[in-house]
């Protein structure tokens, strides 16, 4: 599994915005689709909420292959 640290300058970042910011998806529509298809997990649990707030230390995983670590 590839792990990529993503540094944010704010208190939190929404899941769909994290996917776009990290370059994992090209558009918000792509982010919405993969989240609704239950392809994204947050801290080990499948998450279908696009607006889920992630804070430093949280991990989002796409298809069990790419892990985005919020720092």
One Martini backbone bead per residue (centre of mass of N, CA, C, O) as a GRO file, in nm:
protein
   71
    1UNK     BB    1   0.096   0.037   0.023
    2UNK     BB    2   0.048   0.361  -0.034
    3UNK     BB    3   0.195   0.649   0.131
    4UNK     BB    4   0.057   0.990   0.186
    5UNK     BB    5   0.140   1.291   0.290
    6UNK     BB    6  -0.093   1.554   0.408
    7UNK     BB    7  -0.067   1.893   0.432
    8UNK     BB    8  -0.228   2.113   0.656
    9UNK     BB    9  -0.348   2.457   0.762
   10UNK     BB   10  -0.592   2.341   0.905
   11UNK     BB   11  -0.801   2.179   1.118
   12UNK     BB   12  -0.953   2.074   0.851
   13UNK     BB   13  -1.073   1.824   0.606
   14UNK     BB   14  -1.252   1.723   0.358
   15UNK     BB   15  -1.268   1.439   0.191
   16UNK     BB   16  -1.314   1.548  -0.099
   17UNK     BB   17  -1.079   1.758  -0.075
   18UNK     BB   18  -0.849   1.561  -0.025
   19UNK     BB   19  -0.865   1.407  -0.292
   20UNK     BB   20  -0.806   1.657  -0.465
   21UNK     BB   21  -0.546   1.771  -0.328
   22UNK     BB   22  -0.385   1.487  -0.373
   23UNK     BB   23  -0.475   1.371  -0.673
   24UNK     BB   24  -0.680   1.117  -0.674
   25UNK     BB   25  -0.864   1.327  -0.817
   26UNK     BB   26  -1.001   1.560  -1.047
   27UNK     BB   27  -1.298   1.573  -0.926
   28UNK     BB   28  -1.578   1.603  -0.738
   29UNK     BB   29  -1.733   1.379  -0.889
   30UNK     BB   30  -1.525   1.158  -0.841
   31UNK     BB   31  -1.534   1.166  -0.536
   32UNK     BB   32  -1.833   1.105  -0.501
   33UNK     BB   33  -1.835   0.829  -0.640
   34UNK     BB   34  -1.621   0.670  -0.463
   35UNK     BB   35  -1.766   0.718  -0.197
   36UNK     BB   36  -2.049   0.592  -0.275
   37UNK     BB   37  -1.894   0.308  -0.353
   38UNK     BB   38  -1.713   0.230  -0.097
   39UNK     BB   39  -1.380   0.300  -0.163
   40UNK     BB   40  -1.362   0.455   0.118
   41UNK     BB   41  -1.150   0.492   0.402
   42UNK     BB   42  -1.160   0.581   0.758
   43UNK     BB   43  -0.979   0.454   0.989
   44UNK     BB   44  -1.087   0.152   0.869
   45UNK     BB   45  -1.366   0.281   0.765
   46UNK     BB   46  -1.624   0.305   0.586
   47UNK     BB   47  -1.698   0.602   0.380
   48UNK     BB   48  -2.001   0.811   0.266
   49UNK     BB   49  -1.888   1.100   0.354
   50UNK     BB   50  -1.786   1.384   0.201
   51UNK     BB   51  -1.785   1.581   0.480
   52UNK     BB   52  -1.572   1.451   0.627
   53UNK     BB   53  -1.366   1.520   0.895
   54UNK     BB   54  -1.017   1.578   0.878
   55UNK     BB   55  -0.740   1.525   1.083
   56UNK     BB   56  -0.464   1.508   1.220
   57UNK     BB   57  -0.398   1.145   1.181
   58UNK     BB   58  -0.568   1.080   0.960
   59UNK     BB   59  -0.701   0.812   0.737
   60UNK     BB   60  -0.712   0.752   0.385
   61UNK     BB   61  -0.853   0.489   0.176
   62UNK     BB   62  -0.807   0.361  -0.158
   63UNK     BB   63  -0.883   0.047  -0.245
   64UNK     BB   64  -0.642  -0.053  -0.048
   65UNK     BB   65  -0.380   0.122  -0.179
   66UNK     BB   66  -0.426   0.432  -0.099
   67UNK     BB   67  -0.271   0.646   0.142
   68UNK     BB   68  -0.392   0.923   0.337
   69UNK     BB   69  -0.205   1.144   0.546
   70UNK     BB   70  -0.280   1.363   0.789
   71UNK     BB   71  -0.065   1.663   0.892
   0.00000   0.00000   0.00000
